[in-house]
Coordinates of C-alpha atoms in Angstrom, one line a residue:
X26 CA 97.4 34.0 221.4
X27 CA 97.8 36.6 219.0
X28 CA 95.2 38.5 217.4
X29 CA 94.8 39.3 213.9
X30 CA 94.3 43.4 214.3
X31 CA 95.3 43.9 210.3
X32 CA 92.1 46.1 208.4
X33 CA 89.7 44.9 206.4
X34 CA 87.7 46.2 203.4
X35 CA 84.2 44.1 203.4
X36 CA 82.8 43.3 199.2
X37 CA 79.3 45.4 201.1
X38 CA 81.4 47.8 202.4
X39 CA 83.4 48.3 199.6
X40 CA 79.6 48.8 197.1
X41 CA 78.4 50.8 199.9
X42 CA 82.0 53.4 199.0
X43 CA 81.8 53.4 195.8
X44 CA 77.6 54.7 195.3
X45 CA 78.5 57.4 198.2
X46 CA 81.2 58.3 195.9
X47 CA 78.6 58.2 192.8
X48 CA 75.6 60.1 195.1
X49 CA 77.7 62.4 196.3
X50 CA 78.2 63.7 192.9
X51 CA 74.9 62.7 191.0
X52 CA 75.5 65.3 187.6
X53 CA 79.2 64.3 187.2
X54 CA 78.9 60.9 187.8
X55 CA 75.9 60.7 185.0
X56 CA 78.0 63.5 182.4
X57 CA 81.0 61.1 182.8
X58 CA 78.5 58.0 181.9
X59 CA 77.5 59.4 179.2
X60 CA 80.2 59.2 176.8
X61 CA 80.1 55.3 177.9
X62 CA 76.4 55.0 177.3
X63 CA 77.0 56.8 173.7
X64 CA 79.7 54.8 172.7
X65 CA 78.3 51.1 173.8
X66 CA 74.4 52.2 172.5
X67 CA 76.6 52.8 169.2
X68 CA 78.3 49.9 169.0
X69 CA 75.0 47.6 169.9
X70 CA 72.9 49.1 167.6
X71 CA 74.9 49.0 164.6
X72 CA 75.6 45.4 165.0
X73 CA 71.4 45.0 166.2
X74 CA 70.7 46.7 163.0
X75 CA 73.3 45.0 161.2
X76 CA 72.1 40.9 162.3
X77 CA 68.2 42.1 161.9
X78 CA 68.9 42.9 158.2
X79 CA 71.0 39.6 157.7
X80 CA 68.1 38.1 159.3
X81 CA 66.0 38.9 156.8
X82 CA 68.2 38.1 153.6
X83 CA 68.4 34.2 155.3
X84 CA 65.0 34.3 155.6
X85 CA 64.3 35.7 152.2
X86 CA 67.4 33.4 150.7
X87 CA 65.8 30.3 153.0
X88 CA 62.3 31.0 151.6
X89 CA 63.4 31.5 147.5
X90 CA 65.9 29.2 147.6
X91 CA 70.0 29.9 146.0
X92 CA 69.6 27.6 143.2
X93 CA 67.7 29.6 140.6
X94 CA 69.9 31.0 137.8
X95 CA 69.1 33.8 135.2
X96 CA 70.0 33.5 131.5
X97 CA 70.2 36.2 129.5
X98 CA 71.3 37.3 125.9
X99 CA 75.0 38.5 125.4
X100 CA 76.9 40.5 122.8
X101 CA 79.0 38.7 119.4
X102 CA 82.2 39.4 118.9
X103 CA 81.4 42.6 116.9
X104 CA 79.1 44.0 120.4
X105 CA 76.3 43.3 118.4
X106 CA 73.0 42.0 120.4
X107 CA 72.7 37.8 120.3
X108 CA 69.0 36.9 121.0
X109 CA 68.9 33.8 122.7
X110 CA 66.9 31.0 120.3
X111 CA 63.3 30.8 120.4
X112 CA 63.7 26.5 121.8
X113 CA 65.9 27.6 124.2
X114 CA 63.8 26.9 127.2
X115 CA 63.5 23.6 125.1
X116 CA 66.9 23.0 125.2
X117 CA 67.5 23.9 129.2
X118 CA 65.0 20.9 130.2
X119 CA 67.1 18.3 128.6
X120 CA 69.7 19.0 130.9
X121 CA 70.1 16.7 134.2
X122 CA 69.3 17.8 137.5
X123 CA 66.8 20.7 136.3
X124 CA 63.6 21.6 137.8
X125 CA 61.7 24.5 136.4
X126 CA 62.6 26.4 133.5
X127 CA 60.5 29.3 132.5
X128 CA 61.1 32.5 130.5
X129 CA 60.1 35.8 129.8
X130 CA 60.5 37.2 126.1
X131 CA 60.3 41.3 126.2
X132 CA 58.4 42.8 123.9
X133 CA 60.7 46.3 123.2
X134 CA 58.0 48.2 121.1
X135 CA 54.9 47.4 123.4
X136 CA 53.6 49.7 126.2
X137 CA 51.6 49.7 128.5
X138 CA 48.9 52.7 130.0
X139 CA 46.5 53.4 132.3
X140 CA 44.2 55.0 129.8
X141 CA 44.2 54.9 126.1
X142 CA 44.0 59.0 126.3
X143 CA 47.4 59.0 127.7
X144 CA 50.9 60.6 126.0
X145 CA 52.3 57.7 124.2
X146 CA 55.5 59.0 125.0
X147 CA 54.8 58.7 129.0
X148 CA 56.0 55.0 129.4
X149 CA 56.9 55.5 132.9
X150 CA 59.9 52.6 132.3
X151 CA 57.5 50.0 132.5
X152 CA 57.7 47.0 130.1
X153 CA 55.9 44.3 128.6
X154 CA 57.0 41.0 128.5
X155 CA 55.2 37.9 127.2
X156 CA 55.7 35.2 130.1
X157 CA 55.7 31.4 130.2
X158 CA 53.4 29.4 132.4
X159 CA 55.4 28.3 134.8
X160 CA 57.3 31.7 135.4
X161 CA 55.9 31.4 139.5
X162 CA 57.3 28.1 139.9
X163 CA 61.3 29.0 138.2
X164 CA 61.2 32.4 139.9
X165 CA 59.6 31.9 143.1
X166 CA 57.8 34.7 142.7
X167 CA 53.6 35.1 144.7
X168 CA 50.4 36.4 143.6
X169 CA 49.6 39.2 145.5
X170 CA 45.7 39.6 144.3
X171 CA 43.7 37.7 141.4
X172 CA 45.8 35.1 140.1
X173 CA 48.0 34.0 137.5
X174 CA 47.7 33.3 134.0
X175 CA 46.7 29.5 132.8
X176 CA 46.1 27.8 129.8
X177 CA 43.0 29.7 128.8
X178 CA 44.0 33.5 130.1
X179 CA 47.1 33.3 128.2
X180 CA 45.3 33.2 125.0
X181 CA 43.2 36.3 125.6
X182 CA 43.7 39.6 126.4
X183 CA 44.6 39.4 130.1
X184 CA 47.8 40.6 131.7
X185 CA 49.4 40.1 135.4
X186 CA 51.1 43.4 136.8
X187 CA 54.1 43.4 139.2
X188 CA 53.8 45.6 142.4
X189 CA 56.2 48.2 140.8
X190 CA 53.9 48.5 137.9
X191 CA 50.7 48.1 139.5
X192 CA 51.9 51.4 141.8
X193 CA 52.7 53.4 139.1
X194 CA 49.4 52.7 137.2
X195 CA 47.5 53.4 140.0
X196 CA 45.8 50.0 140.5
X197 CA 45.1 47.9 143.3
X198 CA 43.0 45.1 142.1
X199 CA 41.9 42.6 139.8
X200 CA 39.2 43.5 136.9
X201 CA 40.9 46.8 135.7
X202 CA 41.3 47.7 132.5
X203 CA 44.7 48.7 131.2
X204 CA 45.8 49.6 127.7
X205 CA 48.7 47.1 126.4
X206 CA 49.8 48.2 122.9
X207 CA 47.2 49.9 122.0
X208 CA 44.2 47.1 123.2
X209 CA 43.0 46.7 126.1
X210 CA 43.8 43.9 128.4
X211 CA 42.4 42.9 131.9
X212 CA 44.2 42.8 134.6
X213 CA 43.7 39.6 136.2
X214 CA 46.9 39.4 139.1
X215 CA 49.3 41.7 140.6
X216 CA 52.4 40.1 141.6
X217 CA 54.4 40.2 144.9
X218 CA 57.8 41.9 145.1
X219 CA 60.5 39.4 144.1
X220 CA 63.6 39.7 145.9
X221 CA 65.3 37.0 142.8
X222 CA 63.3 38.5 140.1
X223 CA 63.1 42.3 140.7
X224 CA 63.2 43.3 137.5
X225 CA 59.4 41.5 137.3
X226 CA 58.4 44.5 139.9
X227 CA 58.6 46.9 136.7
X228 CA 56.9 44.4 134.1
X229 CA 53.5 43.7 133.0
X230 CA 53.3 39.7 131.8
X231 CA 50.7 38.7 129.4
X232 CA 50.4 35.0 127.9
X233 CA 52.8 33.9 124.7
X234 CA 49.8 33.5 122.5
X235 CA 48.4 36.2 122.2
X236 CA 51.8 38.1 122.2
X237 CA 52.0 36.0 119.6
X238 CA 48.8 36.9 117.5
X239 CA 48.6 40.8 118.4
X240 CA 52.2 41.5 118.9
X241 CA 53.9 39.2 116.6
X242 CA 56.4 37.6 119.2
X243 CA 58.6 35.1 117.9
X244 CA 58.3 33.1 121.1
X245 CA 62.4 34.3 121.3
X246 CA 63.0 34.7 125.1
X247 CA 65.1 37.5 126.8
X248 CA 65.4 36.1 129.9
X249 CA 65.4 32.8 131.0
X250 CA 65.0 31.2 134.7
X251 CA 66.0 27.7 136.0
X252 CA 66.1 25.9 139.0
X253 CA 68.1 23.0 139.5
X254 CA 69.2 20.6 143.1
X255 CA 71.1 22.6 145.5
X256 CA 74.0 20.1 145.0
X257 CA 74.1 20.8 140.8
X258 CA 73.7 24.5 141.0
X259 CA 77.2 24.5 139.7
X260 CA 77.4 22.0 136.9
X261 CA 74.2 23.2 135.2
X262 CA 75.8 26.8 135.4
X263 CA 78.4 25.9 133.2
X264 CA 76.0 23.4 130.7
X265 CA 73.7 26.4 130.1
X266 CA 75.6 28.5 127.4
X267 CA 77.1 25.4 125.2
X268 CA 73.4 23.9 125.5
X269 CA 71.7 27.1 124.1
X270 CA 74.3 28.2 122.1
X271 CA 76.8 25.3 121.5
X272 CA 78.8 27.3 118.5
X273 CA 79.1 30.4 120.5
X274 CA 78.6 30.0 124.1
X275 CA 80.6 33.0 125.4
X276 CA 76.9 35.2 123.6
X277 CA 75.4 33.6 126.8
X278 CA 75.6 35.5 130.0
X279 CA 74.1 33.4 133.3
X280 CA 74.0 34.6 136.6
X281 CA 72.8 33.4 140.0
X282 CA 70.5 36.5 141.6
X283 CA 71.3 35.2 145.2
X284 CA 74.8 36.2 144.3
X285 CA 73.8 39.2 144.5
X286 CA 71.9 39.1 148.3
X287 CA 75.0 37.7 149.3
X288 CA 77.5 40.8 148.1
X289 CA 74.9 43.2 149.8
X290 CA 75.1 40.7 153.2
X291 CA 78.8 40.7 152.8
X292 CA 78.9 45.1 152.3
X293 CA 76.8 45.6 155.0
X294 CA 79.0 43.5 157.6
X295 CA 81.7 45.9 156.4
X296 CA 79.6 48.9 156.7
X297 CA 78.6 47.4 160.3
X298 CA 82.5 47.2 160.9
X299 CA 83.2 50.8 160.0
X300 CA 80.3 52.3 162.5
X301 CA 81.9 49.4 165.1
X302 CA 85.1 51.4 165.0
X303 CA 83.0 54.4 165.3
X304 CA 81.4 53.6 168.5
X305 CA 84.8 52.1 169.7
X306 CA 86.0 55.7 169.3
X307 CA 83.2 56.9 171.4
X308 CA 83.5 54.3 173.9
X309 CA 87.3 55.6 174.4
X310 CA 86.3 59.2 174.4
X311 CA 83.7 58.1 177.5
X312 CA 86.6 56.0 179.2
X313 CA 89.0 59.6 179.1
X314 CA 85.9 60.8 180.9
X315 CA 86.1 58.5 183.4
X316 CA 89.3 58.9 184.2
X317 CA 89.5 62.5 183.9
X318 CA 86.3 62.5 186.8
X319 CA 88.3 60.5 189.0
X320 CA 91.1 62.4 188.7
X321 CA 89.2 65.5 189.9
X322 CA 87.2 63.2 192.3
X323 CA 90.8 62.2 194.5
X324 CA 91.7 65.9 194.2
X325 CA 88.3 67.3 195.7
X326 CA 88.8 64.5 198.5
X327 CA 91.9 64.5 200.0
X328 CA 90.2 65.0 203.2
X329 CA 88.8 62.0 203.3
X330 CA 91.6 60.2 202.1
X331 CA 93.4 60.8 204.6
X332 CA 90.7 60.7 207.9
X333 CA 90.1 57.1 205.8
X334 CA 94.4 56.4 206.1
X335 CA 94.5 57.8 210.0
X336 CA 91.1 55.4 211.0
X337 CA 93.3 52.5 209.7
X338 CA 92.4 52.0 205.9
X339 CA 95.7 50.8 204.0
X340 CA 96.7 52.2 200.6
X341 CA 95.3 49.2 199.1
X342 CA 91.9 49.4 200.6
X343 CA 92.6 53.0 198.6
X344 CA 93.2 51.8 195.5
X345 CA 90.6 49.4 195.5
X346 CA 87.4 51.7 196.7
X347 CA 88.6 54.8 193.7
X348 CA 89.2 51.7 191.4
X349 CA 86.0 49.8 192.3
X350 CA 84.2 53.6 191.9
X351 CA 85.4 54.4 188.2
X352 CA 84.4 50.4 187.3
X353 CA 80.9 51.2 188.7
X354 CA 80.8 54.2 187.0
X355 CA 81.8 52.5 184.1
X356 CA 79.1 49.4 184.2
X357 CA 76.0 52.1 184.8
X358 CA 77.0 53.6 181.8
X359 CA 77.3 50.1 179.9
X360 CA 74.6 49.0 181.4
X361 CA 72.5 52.5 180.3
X362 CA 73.8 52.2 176.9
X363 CA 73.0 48.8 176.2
X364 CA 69.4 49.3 176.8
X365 CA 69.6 52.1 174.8
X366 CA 71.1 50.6 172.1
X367 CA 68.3 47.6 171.8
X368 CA 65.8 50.3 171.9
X369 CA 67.2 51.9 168.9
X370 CA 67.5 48.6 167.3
X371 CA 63.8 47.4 168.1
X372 CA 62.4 50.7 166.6
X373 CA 64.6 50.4 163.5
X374 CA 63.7 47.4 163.1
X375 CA 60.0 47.4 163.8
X376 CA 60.1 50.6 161.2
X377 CA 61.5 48.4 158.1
X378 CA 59.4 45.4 158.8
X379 CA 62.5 43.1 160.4
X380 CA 62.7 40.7 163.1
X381 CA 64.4 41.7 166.2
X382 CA 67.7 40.0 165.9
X383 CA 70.2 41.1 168.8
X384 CA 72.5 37.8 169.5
X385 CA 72.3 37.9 173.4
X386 CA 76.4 38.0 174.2
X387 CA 76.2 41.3 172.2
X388 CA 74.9 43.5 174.9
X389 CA 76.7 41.6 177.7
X390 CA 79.8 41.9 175.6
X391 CA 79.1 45.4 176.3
X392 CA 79.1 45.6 179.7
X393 CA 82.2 43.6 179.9
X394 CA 83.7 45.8 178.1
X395 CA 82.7 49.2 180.2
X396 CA 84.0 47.6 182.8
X397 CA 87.2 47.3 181.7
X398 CA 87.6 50.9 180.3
X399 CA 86.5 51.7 183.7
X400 CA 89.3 49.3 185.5
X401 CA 91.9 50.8 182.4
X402 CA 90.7 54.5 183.2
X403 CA 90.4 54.3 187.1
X404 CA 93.9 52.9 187.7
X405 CA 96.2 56.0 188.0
X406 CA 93.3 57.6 189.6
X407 CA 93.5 54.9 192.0
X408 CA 96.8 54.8 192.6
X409 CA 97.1 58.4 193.2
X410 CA 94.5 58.3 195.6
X411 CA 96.4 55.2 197.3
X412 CA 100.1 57.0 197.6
X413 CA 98.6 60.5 199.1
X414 CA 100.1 61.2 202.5
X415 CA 96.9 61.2 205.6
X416 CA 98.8 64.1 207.3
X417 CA 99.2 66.1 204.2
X418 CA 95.4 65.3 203.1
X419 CA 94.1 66.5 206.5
X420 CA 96.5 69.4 206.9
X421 CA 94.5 69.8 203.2

């Protein structure tokens, strides 16, 4: 009966070696760690930051819908302005599959004060705009205070502010009085940002009649908005400028503002992948630490290399506790950048309003991956360690 006499290394034994190694150095092991910590903290909050602004464009996109579609007036063939025709919003409704059409007609030589002592030449770059009824329901756009204009506000002096304009003005609620070309007009709502419809943020709306009777609009809108079915967003885009303008429908410019959320969702995943490749640099710079602390870590102990080789430990049982240490020291960093990096991300975050929205494989992705800059960086470490001589490391 033979017995088995060949050494072992125990999984407990082997943790147990590579936390003396970390404890017996406490600065250098948490120095070396840091350039993992930076470099994975980097790479998670950019791409926390990143998925908690999509978030909120989805939401926003989710909430306003992608099937609204802006018309607006182009140039003729000499680059001369071509007004869109007064029945235009008329002539949008006939068309199949649409379900809100509204407007907004600007009216270019009307402004709009605080005061009636103010500079007339202080406009601030706020406009006034004579607005259709259903303008909320096309645009998707929210009352913020009061409320919005109906049949019988529209044909009085009363006007609805966006935020941008209210701001600027210096009014936060309903019943003020503001001076709209010269007569003053009540305020009666203040509108909500809108994400679709931002150039509303800058515009105060009053009703079409009495545009009409103080202002002399022609009823001619600048800008029209229309919703159609998610499935005929398409079609009706390209029915829009022959149906307002049959004999000239290139004059007709249409565009789709969600378009627009989109190419910002679309830049910032290429921004996120730029500062990705940032903290990837940083994540290699921490995993030359590493390796260059292990290096120095098998030089400083030789000694007990080799008393470890002479009490029976094999150069595998070598390899494995230096390569086990560096993957250790490795995972403390992931593990302390990770955490750092959701921190950053929840602050950020909870600064601009977002919901925190981190997917979950992100951070363990992380981790994963310190590990395996450690196991990268601690192999010729290891190895080293493994092929020195016990009688030379004693004699050492």
């Amino acid at each position: 009966m033979s017995l088995d006499r060949r050494s072992r290394l125990r999984p407990g034994d082997l943790f147990s070696l590579g936390l003396h190694g970390l404890r017996a150095r406490p600065m250098r092991a948490i120095l070396s760690s840091l350039g993992i910590a930076i470099g994975i903290a980097a790479m998670i909050s950019v791409i926390g930051i990143s998925t908690s602004s999509q978030a909120l464009i989805k939401d926003k996109l989710s909430a306003l819908g992608t099937n609204l579609l802006t018309v607006t007036a182009g140039t003729d063939v000499l680059g001369q302005d071509a007004p869109l025709p007064p029945d235009a919003v008329a002539l949008v409704r006939r068309i199949p599959d649409v379900l809100h059409v509204s407007s907004i007609g600007t009216l270019d030589t009307i402004t709009i004060f605080r005061s009636s002592e103010v500079d007339p030449g202080r406009t601030g770059g706020l406009t006034v705009a004579a607005a259709d009824l259903d303008l909320l329901e096309a645009t998707g756009a929210r009352i913020m205070h009061g409320s919005w204009l109906n049949e019988s506000t529209a044909q009085y002096p009363a006007v609805v502010l966006g935020r941008g304009t209210a701001e600027r003005l210096g009014i936060g609620t309903v019943g003020s009085l503001v001076w709209v070309g010269g007569h003053p007009f009540t305020v009666v709502g203040i509108l909500e940002s809108s994400p679709l419809a931002p150039e509303l943020d800058s515009t105060a709306l009053v009703g079409e009649p009495i545009a009409s009777d103080l202002f002399d609009h022609d009823g001619a809108p600048t800008t029209i908005y229309e919703r159609s079915t998610e499935e005929s967003v398409a079609q009706v885009r390209k029915l829009l400028p022959p149906t307002i303008h049959p004999e000239t429908p290139s004059q007709v410019q249409v565009s789709r503002p969600s378009d627009a959320l989109a190419a910002k969702n679309t830049v910032d995943q290429a921004f996120t992948g730029l500062l990705v490749g940032v903290g990837s640099i940083a994540l290699l710079v921490g995993g030359i630490g590493v390796a260059n602390t292990m290096v120095i870590s098998v030089l400083e102990r030789r000694q007990e290399i080799g008393l470890r080789r002479s009490l029976g430990a094999t150069r595998k049982h070598i390899r494995v506790q230096f390569l086990f240490e560096a993957m250790l020291l490795s995972a403390l960093g992931g593990v302390a950048g990770a955490v750092l990096g959701w921190v950053i991300t929840a602050v950020v975050a909870r600064t601009n309003g977002w919901s925190l929205a981190i997917p979950p494989e992100v951070p363990v992705l992380g981790v994963v991956v310190t590990i395996l800059v450690g196991a990268v960086a601690g192999v010729l470490p290891a190895v080293r360690a493994s092929r020195t001589s016990p009688t030379a490391a004693l004699s050492s």
